[in-house]
Short mmCIF file of C-alpha atoms in Angstrom, two decimals:
data_model
loop_
_atom_site.label_atom_id
_atom_site.label_comp_id
_atom_site.label_asym_id
_atom_site.label_seq_id
_atom_site.Cartn_x
_atom_site.Cartn_y
_atom_site.Cartn_z
CA MET A 1 0.34 -195.93 45.11
CA ALA A 2 -1.82 -198.67 43.26
CA PRO A 3 0.34 -201.92 42.40
CA THR A 4 1.68 -202.15 38.73
CA ALA A 5 -0.63 -204.54 37.38
CA THR A 6 -3.69 -202.32 38.22
CA ARG A 7 -2.21 -199.18 36.86
CA ARG A 8 -1.69 -201.26 33.61
CA ARG A 9 -5.25 -202.39 33.55
CA LEU A 10 -6.65 -198.88 34.12
CA ARG A 11 -4.24 -197.54 31.29
CA HIS A 12 -5.48 -200.33 28.95
CA GLY A 13 -9.07 -199.71 29.66
CA ARG A 14 -8.75 -196.17 28.81
CA TYR A 15 -6.99 -197.13 25.45
CA PHE A 16 -9.95 -199.50 24.66
CA CYS A 17 -12.56 -196.79 25.08
CA LEU A 18 -10.31 -194.50 23.13
CA LYS A 19 -10.36 -197.10 20.17
CA MET A 20 -13.86 -197.66 20.33
CA MET A 21 -14.95 -193.85 20.19
CA VAL A 22 -12.54 -193.53 17.40
CA ALA A 23 -14.07 -196.28 15.44
CA ALA A 24 -17.40 -195.32 15.84
CA VAL A 25 -16.93 -191.50 14.51
CA THR A 26 -14.53 -192.33 11.80
CA GLY A 27 -16.51 -195.78 10.26
CA THR A 28 -15.01 -197.57 7.51
CA ALA A 29 -12.38 -194.87 6.46
CA PHE A 30 -10.43 -195.85 9.44
CA SER A 31 -9.70 -199.11 8.85
CA SER A 32 -7.68 -198.12 5.45
CA ALA A 33 -5.87 -195.34 7.30
CA VAL A 34 -4.78 -197.61 9.74
CA THR A 35 -3.35 -200.33 7.20
CA GLN A 36 -1.55 -197.53 5.95
CA THR A 37 -0.03 -196.03 9.04
CA GLY A 38 0.68 -199.24 11.13
CA LEU A 39 -2.11 -198.59 13.67
CA ALA A 40 -3.82 -201.77 13.05
CA ARG A 41 -2.00 -203.00 15.77
CA THR A 42 -3.61 -200.78 18.69
CA PHE A 43 -6.61 -203.33 18.25
CA THR A 44 -4.95 -206.64 18.87
CA THR A 45 -2.28 -205.29 21.52
CA PRO A 46 -2.52 -203.04 24.83
CA THR A 47 -0.18 -200.66 23.34
CA ALA A 48 -1.60 -196.62 23.73
CA PRO A 49 -2.14 -195.28 20.15
CA SER A 50 0.01 -192.21 19.60
CA ARG A 51 -1.84 -188.81 19.45
CA ARG A 52 0.76 -187.82 17.00
CA GLU A 53 -0.41 -190.67 14.66
CA PHE A 54 -4.16 -189.89 14.99
CA ILE A 55 -3.31 -186.01 14.42
CA ARG A 56 -1.29 -186.80 11.40
CA VAL A 57 -4.14 -188.96 9.58
CA GLY A 58 -6.51 -186.68 10.54
CA LEU A 59 -8.78 -189.06 12.55
CA LEU A 60 -9.73 -187.25 16.11
CA ALA A 61 -12.29 -184.78 15.20
CA PRO A 62 -12.20 -181.86 17.94
CA ALA A 63 -15.44 -183.00 19.63
CA VAL A 64 -13.69 -186.36 19.94
CA ALA A 65 -10.52 -185.28 21.18
CA ALA A 66 -11.50 -182.86 23.78
CA PRO A 67 -12.79 -185.12 26.40
CA LEU A 68 -9.84 -187.60 25.49
CA LEU A 69 -7.18 -184.98 26.40
CA GLY A 70 -5.95 -183.88 29.73
CA GLU A 71 -4.60 -180.91 31.31
CA ALA A 72 -3.14 -178.62 28.76
CA GLY A 73 -3.95 -180.57 25.71
CA GLN A 74 -2.27 -183.69 27.06
CA PRO A 75 -3.43 -187.56 26.51
CA ALA A 76 -5.03 -188.59 29.76
CA TRP A 77 -2.19 -191.43 30.26
CA ALA A 78 0.31 -188.77 29.61
CA VAL A 79 -0.51 -187.75 33.14
CA GLU A 80 0.30 -191.05 34.99
CA ILE A 81 3.76 -191.59 36.08
CA GLU A 82 5.26 -194.71 35.58
CA PRO A 83 6.97 -196.53 38.43
CA LEU A 84 10.86 -196.61 38.37
CA PRO A 85 12.41 -199.59 36.32
CA PRO A 86 13.71 -202.59 38.85
CA PRO A 87 17.37 -201.89 38.62
CA VAL A 88 17.03 -198.29 39.30
CA VAL A 89 14.96 -198.94 42.40
CA LYS A 90 17.76 -201.33 43.63
CA ASP A 91 20.24 -198.54 43.19
CA VAL A 92 18.05 -195.81 44.89
CA VAL A 93 17.53 -197.97 48.02
CA LYS A 94 21.58 -198.03 48.29
CA ALA A 95 21.83 -194.66 47.37
CA ALA A 96 19.08 -192.72 48.91
CA PRO A 97 20.93 -192.37 52.62
CA LYS A 98 24.29 -191.15 50.97
CA VAL A 99 22.43 -188.53 48.52
CA GLN A 100 20.13 -187.06 51.52
CA ASP A 101 23.38 -186.72 53.66
CA GLY A 102 24.74 -184.82 50.54
CA ALA A 103 21.16 -182.64 50.93
CA ASP A 104 22.15 -181.95 54.32
CA TRP A 105 25.41 -180.69 53.61
CA LEU A 106 24.07 -178.55 50.77
CA TYR A 107 21.95 -176.91 53.26
CA PHE A 108 23.05 -176.93 56.57
CA GLU A 109 26.98 -176.25 55.52
CA VAL A 110 26.92 -174.62 52.45
CA LYS A 111 24.31 -172.26 52.62
CA PRO A 112 25.09 -170.75 56.16
CA ALA A 113 28.46 -170.51 55.21
CA LEU A 114 27.36 -168.20 52.09
CA MET A 115 24.67 -166.10 54.13
CA GLU A 116 27.62 -165.38 56.65
CA GLN A 117 29.77 -164.66 53.74
CA ASN A 118 32.43 -166.78 55.38
CA LEU A 119 35.30 -167.55 52.91
CA GLU A 120 36.98 -170.49 54.97
CA LYS A 121 33.51 -172.17 55.81
CA ALA A 122 32.38 -171.61 52.51
CA ARG A 123 35.55 -173.54 50.57
CA THR A 124 35.52 -175.97 53.04
CA GLY A 125 31.69 -176.97 52.22
CA LEU A 126 32.26 -176.33 48.37
CA GLY A 127 35.73 -178.17 48.49
CA SER A 128 37.51 -175.39 46.75
CA PRO A 129 40.68 -175.66 45.01
CA MET A 130 42.11 -173.75 47.49
CA MET A 131 41.49 -176.74 50.04
CA GLY A 132 44.03 -178.64 48.15
CA SER A 133 43.22 -182.64 48.10
CA TYR A 134 40.23 -182.08 50.17
CA VAL A 135 37.03 -183.47 48.92
CA SER A 136 33.75 -182.06 49.79
CA PRO A 137 31.13 -184.26 50.93
CA LEU A 138 28.95 -182.08 48.52
CA GLU A 139 30.69 -184.39 45.95
CA THR A 140 31.11 -187.50 47.51
CA ASP A 141 27.38 -187.64 49.27
CA LEU A 142 25.61 -186.02 46.68
CA MET A 143 26.94 -185.54 43.19
CA ILE A 144 28.57 -189.05 42.63
CA PRO A 145 25.47 -190.91 43.85
CA LEU A 146 23.17 -188.84 41.86
CA GLU A 147 25.39 -189.36 38.75
CA GLN A 148 25.33 -193.10 39.43
CA LEU A 149 21.57 -193.16 39.60
CA ILE A 150 21.46 -191.39 36.05
CA SER A 151 24.01 -193.70 34.77
CA ALA A 152 21.23 -196.71 35.87
CA ASN A 153 18.28 -195.01 34.03
CA VAL A 154 18.40 -195.74 30.47
CA MET A 155 15.48 -192.90 30.34
CA ALA A 156 17.31 -190.14 32.27
CA GLU A 157 17.92 -187.87 29.47
CA GLU A 158 14.15 -188.10 28.56
CA GLU A 159 13.08 -187.48 32.05
CA GLY A 160 15.12 -184.30 32.76
CA TRP A 161 17.36 -186.27 35.15
CA ILE A 162 20.67 -185.48 33.22
CA ASP A 163 19.91 -181.52 32.40
CA ALA A 164 18.83 -181.35 36.24
CA ILE A 165 22.34 -182.75 37.33
CA ARG A 166 23.85 -180.36 34.84
CA GLU A 167 21.97 -177.52 36.77
CA VAL A 168 23.73 -178.61 39.88
CA ARG A 169 27.26 -179.18 38.56
CA VAL A 170 26.98 -175.50 36.80
CA ALA A 171 25.67 -174.29 40.20
CA ILE A 172 28.43 -175.46 42.21
CA ASP A 173 31.44 -174.21 40.00
CA THR A 174 29.56 -170.77 40.15
CA MET A 175 29.21 -170.71 43.96
CA LYS A 176 33.46 -171.73 43.96
CA GLU A 177 33.97 -168.83 41.33
CA GLU A 178 31.99 -166.04 42.95
CA ILE A 179 33.22 -166.54 46.47
CA GLY A 180 36.49 -165.28 45.40
CA ALA A 181 35.13 -162.06 44.04
CA PRO A 182 33.47 -160.22 46.88
CA GLU A 183 34.14 -157.00 45.85
CA GLU A 184 32.01 -157.82 42.55
CA GLY A 185 28.87 -158.79 44.20
CA GLY A 186 30.21 -162.80 44.55
CA TRP A 187 28.45 -163.43 47.48
CA ALA A 188 25.04 -162.54 46.35
CA LYS A 189 25.86 -164.51 43.05
CA ALA A 190 26.70 -167.49 44.96
CA VAL A 191 23.50 -167.50 47.24
CA THR A 192 21.61 -167.46 43.64
CA ALA A 193 23.61 -170.17 42.31
CA TRP A 194 23.06 -171.93 45.55
CA ASP A 195 19.25 -171.85 45.03
CA LYS A 196 19.92 -173.38 41.58
CA ALA A 197 21.64 -176.40 43.13
CA ARG A 198 18.87 -176.87 45.22
CA ALA A 199 16.35 -176.72 42.64
CA GLY A 200 18.54 -178.94 40.35
CA ALA A 201 18.68 -181.83 43.00
CA ASN A 202 14.79 -181.58 43.99
CA LYS A 203 13.81 -182.29 40.43
CA ILE A 204 15.68 -185.59 40.55
CA MET A 205 14.76 -186.18 44.32
CA THR A 206 11.19 -185.24 43.54
CA ASN A 207 10.65 -187.53 40.39
CA ILE A 208 11.74 -190.17 42.11
CA ASN A 209 9.66 -189.90 45.04
CA GLU A 210 6.70 -189.74 42.76
CA ARG A 211 7.45 -192.91 41.12
CA SER A 212 8.32 -194.86 44.52
CA GLU A 213 6.00 -196.51 46.65
CA LYS A 214 7.74 -195.31 49.51
CA PRO A 215 9.31 -191.76 48.78
CA PRO A 216 13.07 -192.25 49.67
CA PHE A 217 13.85 -188.57 49.83
CA ILE A 218 13.30 -185.52 52.25
CA LEU A 219 12.87 -183.03 49.44
CA LEU A 220 15.09 -179.63 50.03
CA ASP A 221 12.24 -177.41 50.39
CA ALA A 222 10.89 -174.48 52.89
CA GLN A 223 10.40 -177.68 55.64
CA TYR A 224 13.93 -178.70 55.34
CA GLU A 225 14.92 -176.56 58.38
CA LYS A 226 13.29 -179.30 60.33
CA ARG A 227 16.25 -181.76 60.01
CA ALA A 228 18.55 -179.29 61.77
CA GLN A 229 18.85 -181.09 64.62
CA LEU A 230 19.12 -184.48 63.52
CA TRP A 231 22.04 -182.89 61.30
CA LEU A 232 23.80 -181.60 63.97
CA LYS A 233 23.51 -185.16 65.92
CA LYS A 234 24.63 -187.03 62.98
CA LYS A 235 27.75 -184.15 62.53
CA LYS A 236 28.44 -184.79 66.24
CA ASP A 237 28.40 -188.49 65.89
CA LYS A 238 30.76 -188.38 63.26
CA ILE A 239 33.31 -186.29 64.78
CA ALA A 240 33.21 -188.64 67.71
CA PHE A 241 33.88 -191.64 65.26
CA THR A 242 36.51 -189.87 63.70
CA ASN A 243 38.11 -189.14 67.00
CA GLN A 244 37.81 -192.75 68.37
CA MET A 245 39.17 -193.94 65.18
CA GLY A 246 41.90 -191.53 65.72
CA SER A 247 42.82 -192.71 68.98
CA ILE A 248 43.27 -196.39 68.27
CA MET A 249 45.54 -195.58 65.42
CA LEU A 250 47.74 -193.81 67.84
CA ARG A 251 48.03 -196.62 70.42
#
């Protein structure tokens, strides 16, 4: 990923070219229009002119606008992905290992339980109310850390993080409900909900990866199965640690 300063220079260079092309096409009529609409500032600052403002005052003719617009009619600079704000980067560094553990749990514990239609394992994996005060790692390692990252990102709603975490939450609740109704096709519905949870978590993880110099997450895609051995090792290490701590407490 190019340094932030380099990306800014590239963007500002495009903005300058855009201004020059607009000025050449529109002539003197442009000066009065920018005075009325507040666009005069674009000639003295590096701030990108809004396409909505240009369209409103009718300054961009199709012949000029076409080469300046990217895929699907979006401005060329719109396809660039801004890096994460420093406070979010700091939180991502702390939360990434735990979020990955939660993704492992979703993939290697919850999914097999649903595919096997094993009610006890599914309840353990999801943290069903039938398990009493037990809290699933799906909550502690996936949902809570992701929600904390969303709280740190002031642009979370605009960037789709809030909608994505809602998808995950609704899908988890759906799985908990459907595994209790096997006679009504509940297992199949739970598997469908699992995939929605996976997709929602992936949206946030993908967005963070694309905006980070070093992607912190391994995505929940078709290649995720390759983490199976690593997951089993971590699971065994955790069990061994728990047993060791139990032995110490009994001394």
